[in-house]
mmCIF file of C-alpha atoms and ligand atoms in Angstrom:
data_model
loop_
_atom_site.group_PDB
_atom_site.id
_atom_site.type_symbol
_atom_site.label_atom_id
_atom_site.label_comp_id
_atom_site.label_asym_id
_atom_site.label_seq_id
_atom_site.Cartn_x
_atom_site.Cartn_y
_atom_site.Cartn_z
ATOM 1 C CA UNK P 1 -79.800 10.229 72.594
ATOM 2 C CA UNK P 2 -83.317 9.909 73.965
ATOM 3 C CA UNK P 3 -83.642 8.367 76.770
ATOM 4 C CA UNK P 4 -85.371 4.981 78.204
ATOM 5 C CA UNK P 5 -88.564 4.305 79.939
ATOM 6 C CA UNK P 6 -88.147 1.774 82.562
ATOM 7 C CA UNK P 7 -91.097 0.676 84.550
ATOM 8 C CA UNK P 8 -91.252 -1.603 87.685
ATOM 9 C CA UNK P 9 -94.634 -3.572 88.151
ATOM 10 C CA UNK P 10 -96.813 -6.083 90.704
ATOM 11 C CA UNK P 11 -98.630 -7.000 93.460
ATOM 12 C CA UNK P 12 -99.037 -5.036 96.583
ATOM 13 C CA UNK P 13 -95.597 -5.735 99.075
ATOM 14 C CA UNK P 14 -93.339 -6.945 95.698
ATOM 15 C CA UNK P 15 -90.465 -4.283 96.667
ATOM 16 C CA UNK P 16 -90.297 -1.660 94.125
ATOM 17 C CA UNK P 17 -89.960 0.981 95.919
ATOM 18 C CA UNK P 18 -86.649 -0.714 97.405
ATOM 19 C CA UNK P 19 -85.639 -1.928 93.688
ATOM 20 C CA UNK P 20 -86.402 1.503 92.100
ATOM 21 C CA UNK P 21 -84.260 3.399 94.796
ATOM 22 C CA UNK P 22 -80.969 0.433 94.661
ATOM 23 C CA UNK P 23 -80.839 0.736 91.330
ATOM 24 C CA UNK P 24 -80.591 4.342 91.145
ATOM 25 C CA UNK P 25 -77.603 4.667 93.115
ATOM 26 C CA UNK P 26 -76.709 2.000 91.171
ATOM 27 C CA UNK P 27 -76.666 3.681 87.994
ATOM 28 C CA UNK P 28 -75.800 7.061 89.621
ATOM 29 C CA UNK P 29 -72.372 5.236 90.524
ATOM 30 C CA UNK P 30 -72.184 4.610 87.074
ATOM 31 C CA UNK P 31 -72.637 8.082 86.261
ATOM 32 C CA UNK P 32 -75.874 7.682 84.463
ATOM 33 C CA UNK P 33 -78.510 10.266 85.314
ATOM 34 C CA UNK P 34 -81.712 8.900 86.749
ATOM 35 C CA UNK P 35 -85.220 10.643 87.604
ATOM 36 C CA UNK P 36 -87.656 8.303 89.661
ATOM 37 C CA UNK P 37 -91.373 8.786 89.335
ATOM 38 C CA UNK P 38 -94.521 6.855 89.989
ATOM 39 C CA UNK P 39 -98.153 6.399 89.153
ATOM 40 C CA UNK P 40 -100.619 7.360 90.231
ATOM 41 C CA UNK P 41 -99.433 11.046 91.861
ATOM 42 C CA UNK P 42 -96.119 12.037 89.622
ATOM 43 C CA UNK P 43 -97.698 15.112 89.241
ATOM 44 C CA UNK P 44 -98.977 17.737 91.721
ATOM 45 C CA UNK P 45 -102.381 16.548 89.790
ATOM 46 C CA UNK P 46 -101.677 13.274 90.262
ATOM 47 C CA UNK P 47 -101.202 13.818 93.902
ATOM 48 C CA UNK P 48 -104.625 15.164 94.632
ATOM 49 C CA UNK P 49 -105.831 12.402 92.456
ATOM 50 C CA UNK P 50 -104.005 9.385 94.105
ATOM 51 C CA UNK P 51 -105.076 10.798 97.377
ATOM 52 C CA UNK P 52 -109.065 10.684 95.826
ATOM 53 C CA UNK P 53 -108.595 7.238 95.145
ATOM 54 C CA UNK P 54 -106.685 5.837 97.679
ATOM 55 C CA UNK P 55 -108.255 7.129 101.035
ATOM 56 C CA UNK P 56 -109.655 4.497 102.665
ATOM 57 C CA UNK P 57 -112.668 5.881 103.483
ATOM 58 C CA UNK P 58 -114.506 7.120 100.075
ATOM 59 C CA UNK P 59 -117.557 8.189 98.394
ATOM 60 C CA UNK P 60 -118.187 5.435 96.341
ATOM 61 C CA UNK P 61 -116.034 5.212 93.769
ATOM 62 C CA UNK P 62 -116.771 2.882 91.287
ATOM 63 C CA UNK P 63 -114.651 0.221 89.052
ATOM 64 C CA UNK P 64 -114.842 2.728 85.661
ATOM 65 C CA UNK P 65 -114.745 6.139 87.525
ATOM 66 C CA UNK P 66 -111.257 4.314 89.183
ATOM 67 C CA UNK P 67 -110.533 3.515 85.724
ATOM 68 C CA UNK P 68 -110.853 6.997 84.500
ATOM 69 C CA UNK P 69 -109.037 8.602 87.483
ATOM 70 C CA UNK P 70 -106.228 6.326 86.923
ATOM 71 C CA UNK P 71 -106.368 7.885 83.259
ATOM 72 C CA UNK P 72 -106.591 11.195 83.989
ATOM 73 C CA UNK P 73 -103.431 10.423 86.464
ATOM 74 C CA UNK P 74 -101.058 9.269 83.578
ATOM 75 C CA UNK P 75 -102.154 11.490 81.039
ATOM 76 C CA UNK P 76 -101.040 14.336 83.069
ATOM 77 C CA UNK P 77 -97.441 12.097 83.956
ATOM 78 C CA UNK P 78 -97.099 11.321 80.324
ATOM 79 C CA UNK P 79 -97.174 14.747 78.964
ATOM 80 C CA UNK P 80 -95.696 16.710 82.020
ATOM 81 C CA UNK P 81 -93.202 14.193 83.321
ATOM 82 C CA UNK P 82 -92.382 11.938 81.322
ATOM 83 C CA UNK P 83 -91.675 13.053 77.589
ATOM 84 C CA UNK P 84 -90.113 15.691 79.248
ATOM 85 C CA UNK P 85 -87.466 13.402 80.712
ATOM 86 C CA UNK P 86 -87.273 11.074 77.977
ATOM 87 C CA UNK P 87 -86.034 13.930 75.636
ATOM 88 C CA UNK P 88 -84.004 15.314 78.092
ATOM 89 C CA UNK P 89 -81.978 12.111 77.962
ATOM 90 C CA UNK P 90 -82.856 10.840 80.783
ATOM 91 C CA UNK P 91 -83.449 7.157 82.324
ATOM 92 C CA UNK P 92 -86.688 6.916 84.228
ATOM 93 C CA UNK P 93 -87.628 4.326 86.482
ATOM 94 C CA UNK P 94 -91.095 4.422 86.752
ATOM 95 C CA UNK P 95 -93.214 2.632 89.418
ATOM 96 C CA UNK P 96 -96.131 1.615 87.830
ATOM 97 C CA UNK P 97 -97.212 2.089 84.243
ATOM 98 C CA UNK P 98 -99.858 0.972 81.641
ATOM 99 C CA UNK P 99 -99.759 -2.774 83.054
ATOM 100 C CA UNK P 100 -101.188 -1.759 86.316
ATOM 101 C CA UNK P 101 -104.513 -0.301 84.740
ATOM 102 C CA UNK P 102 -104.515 -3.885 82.814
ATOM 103 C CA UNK P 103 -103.878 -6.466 85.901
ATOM 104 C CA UNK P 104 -106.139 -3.822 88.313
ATOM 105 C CA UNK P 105 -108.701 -2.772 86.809
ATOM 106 C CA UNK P 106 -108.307 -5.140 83.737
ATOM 107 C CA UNK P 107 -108.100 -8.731 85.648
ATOM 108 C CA UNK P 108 -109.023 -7.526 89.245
ATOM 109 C CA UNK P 109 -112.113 -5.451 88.751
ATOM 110 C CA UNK P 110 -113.047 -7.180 85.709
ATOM 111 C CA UNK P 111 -113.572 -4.147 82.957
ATOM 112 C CA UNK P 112 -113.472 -5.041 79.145
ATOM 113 C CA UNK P 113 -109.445 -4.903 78.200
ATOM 114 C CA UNK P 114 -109.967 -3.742 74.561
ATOM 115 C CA UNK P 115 -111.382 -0.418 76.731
ATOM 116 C CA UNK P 116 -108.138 -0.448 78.896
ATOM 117 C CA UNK P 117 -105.941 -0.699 76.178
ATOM 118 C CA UNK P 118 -108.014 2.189 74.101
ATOM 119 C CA UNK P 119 -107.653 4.124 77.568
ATOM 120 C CA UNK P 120 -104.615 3.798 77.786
ATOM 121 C CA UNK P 121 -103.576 4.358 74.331
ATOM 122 C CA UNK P 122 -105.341 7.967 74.928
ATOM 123 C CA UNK P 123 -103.490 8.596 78.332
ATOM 124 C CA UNK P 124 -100.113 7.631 76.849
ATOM 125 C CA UNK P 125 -100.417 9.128 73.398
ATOM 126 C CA UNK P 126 -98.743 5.948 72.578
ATOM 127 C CA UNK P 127 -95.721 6.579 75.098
ATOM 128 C CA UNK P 128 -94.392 2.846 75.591
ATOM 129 C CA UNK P 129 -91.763 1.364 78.526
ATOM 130 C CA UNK P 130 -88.684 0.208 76.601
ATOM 131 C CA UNK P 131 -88.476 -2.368 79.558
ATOM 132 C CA UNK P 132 -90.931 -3.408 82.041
ATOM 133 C CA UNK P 133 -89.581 -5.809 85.170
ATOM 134 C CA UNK P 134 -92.575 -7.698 87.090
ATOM 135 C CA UNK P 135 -91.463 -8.227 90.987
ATOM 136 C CA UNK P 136 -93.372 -11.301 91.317
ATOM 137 C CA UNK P 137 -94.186 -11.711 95.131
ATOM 138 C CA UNK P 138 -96.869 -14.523 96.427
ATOM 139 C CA UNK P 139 -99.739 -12.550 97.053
ATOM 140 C CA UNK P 140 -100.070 -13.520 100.531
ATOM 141 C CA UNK P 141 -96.459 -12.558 101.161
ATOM 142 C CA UNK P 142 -96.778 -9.468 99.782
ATOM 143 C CA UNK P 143 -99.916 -8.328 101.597
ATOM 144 C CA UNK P 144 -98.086 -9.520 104.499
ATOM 145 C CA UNK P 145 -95.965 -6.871 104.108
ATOM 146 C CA UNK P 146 -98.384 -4.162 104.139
ATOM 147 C CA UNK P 147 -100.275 -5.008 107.497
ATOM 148 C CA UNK P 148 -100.104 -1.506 108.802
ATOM 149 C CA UNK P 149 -102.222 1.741 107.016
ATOM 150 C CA UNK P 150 -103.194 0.175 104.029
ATOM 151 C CA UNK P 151 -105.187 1.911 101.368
ATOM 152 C CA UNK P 152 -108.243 1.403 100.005
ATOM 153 C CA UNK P 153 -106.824 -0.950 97.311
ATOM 154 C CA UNK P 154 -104.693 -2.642 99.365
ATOM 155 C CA UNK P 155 -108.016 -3.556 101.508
ATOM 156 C CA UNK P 156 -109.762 -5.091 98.656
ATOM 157 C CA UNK P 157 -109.887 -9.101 99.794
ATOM 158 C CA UNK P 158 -107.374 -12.186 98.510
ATOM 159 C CA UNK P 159 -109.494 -12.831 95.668
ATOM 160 C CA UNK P 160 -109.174 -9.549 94.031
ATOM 161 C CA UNK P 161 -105.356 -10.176 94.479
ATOM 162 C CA UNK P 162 -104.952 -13.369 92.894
ATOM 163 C CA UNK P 163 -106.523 -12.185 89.977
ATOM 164 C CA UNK P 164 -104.279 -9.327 89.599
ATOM 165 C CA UNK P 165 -101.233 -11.576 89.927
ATOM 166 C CA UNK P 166 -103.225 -13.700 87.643
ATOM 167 C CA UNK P 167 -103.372 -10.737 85.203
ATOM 168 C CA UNK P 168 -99.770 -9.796 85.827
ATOM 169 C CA UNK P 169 -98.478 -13.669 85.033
ATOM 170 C CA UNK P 170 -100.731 -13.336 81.508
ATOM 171 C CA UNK P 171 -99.295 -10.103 80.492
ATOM 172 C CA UNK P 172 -95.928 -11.056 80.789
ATOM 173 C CA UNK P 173 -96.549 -14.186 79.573
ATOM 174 C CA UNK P 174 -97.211 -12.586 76.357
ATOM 175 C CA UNK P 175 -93.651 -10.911 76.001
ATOM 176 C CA UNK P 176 -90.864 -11.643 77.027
ATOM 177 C CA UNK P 177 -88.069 -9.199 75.348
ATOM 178 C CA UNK P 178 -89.317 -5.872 77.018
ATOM 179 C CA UNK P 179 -91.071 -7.642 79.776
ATOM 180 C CA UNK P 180 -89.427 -9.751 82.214
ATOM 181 C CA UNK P 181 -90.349 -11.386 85.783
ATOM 182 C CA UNK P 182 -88.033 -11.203 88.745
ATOM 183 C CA UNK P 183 -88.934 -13.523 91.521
ATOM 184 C CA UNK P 184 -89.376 -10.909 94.297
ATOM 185 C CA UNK P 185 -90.180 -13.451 97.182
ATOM 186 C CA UNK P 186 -85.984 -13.306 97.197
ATOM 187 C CA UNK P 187 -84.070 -10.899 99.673
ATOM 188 C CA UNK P 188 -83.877 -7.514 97.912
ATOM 189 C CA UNK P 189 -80.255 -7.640 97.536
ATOM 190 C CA UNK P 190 -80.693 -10.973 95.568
ATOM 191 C CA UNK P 191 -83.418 -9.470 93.543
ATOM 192 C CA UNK P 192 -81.470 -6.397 92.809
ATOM 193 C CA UNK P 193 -78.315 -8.306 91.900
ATOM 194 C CA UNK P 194 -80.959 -9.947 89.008
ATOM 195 C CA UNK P 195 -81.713 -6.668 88.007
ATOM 196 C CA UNK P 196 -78.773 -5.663 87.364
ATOM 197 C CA UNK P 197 -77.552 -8.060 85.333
ATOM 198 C CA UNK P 198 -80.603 -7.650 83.096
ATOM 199 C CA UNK P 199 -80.130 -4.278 82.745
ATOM 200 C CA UNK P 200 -76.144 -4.365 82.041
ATOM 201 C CA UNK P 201 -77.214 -5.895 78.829
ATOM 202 C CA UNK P 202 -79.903 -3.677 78.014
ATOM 203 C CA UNK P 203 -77.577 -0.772 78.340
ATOM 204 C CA UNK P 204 -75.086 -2.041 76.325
ATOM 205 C CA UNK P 205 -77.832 -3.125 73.762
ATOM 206 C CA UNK P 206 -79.110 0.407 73.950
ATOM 207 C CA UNK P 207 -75.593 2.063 73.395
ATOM 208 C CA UNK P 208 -74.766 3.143 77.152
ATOM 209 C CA UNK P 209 -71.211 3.216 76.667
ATOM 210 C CA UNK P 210 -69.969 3.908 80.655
ATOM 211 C CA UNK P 211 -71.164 0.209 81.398
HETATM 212 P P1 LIG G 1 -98.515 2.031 94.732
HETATM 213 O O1 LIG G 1 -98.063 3.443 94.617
HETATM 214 O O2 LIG G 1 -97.648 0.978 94.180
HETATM 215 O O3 LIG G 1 -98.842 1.747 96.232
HETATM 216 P P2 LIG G 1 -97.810 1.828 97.446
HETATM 217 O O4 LIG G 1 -96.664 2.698 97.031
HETATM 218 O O5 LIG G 1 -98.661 2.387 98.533
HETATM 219 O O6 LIG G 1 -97.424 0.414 97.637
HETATM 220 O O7 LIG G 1 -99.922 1.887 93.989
HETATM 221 C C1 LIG G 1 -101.059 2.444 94.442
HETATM 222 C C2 LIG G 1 -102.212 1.537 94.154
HETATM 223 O O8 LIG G 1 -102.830 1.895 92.916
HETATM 224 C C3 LIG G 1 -101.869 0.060 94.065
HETATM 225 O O9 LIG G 1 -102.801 -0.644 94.874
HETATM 226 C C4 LIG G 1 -102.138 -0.301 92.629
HETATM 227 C C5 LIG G 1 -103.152 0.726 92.186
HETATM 228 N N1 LIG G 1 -103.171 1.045 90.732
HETATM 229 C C6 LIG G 1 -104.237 0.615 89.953
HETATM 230 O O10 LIG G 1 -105.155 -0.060 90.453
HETATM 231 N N2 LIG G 1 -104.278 0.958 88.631
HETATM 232 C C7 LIG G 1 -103.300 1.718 88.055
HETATM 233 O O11 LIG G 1 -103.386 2.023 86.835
HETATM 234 C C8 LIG G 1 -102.204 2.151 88.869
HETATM 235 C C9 LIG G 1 -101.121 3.006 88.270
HETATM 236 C C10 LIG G 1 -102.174 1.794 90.203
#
């Protein structure tokens, strides 16, 4: 059986590094192998390219050479990491995908979305998430989290985050069978308790027969 891509999206402070880590001992206990990765850096490529765009203090880096580093980041976890795992059999939970190059640089920088989604068709090679969970936080909240050492994204103003969440709520207002929002302003064990029971079904659906 091939495996399943399963990717955990949001605003800055929504929790998914929590989520992603829960619900791998989670499945692990269910004796279901898991490999965690994230974008951008899932590669040793990607790490010298999420430190580039992430240092605080830059050269100027633009809105569409962003975009294109954030390409060149998830072509390289596409074809190094992640088919690899998929065919391996694996489950991946993924922080960050194809959504965050839409609501980011899509909705919150404000570059043409037919591009993104062309962009992104290139990076992926058409490599989609079989199931994609938004941790909706309230923006404030969530940059409340992230007071301390944040990164040159997370020091872009409110505005810039509201229209990422905005971007976030219109994607996944467009699908909701592969796509669903958690409400991530909940205490993570609440939130990962929703997971879960999400995800029983999907296993089962997808033929996981230990669950
Ligand atoms: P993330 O790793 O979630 O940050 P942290 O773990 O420090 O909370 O994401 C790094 C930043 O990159 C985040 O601000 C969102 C941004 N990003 C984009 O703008 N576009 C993209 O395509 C991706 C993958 C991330």
């Amino acid at each position: 059986m091939s495996g399943k891509l399963i990717v955990f999206e949001g605003c800055e402070g929504g929790g998914k590094t929590t989520q992603i880590h829960l619900l791998k001992e989670w499945l692990n206990q269910k004796g279901i192998s898991v490999t965690t990765t994230k974008e951008p850096g899932g590669t040793p490529l990607g790490q010298k390219l999420r430190h580039l765009i992430l240092a605080p203090k830059q050269e100027l880096i633009t809105a569409s050479v962003e975009l294109l580093l954030y390409a060149a980041d998830r072509a390289a976890h596409v074809e190094q990491v992640l088919r690899k795992e998929l065919s391996a059999g694996k489950i991946v939970l993924c922080d960050r995908y194809v959504d965050s190059t839409v609501a980011y640089q899509g909705y919150g920088r404000g570059l043409d979305l037919n591009l993104i989604s062309q962009l992104n068709q290139i990076a992926t090679g058409g490599l989609q998430a079989d199931l994609t969970f938004w941790l909706d936080v309230d923006v404030e909240v969530g940059l409340s989290r992230k007071r301390l050492n944040r990164d040159r994204l997370e020091q872009e103003d409110i505005a810039f985050h509201r229209r990422v969440h905005f971007g976030y709520a219109h994607i996944f207002a467009q699908d909701n069978k592969s796509h669903i929002r958690i409400d991530a302003n909940n205490h993570p064990e609440t939130v990962h308790k929703e997971i879960q029971k999400i995800l029983l079904l999907k296993l089962q659906q997808w033929g996981y027969k230990q669950i």
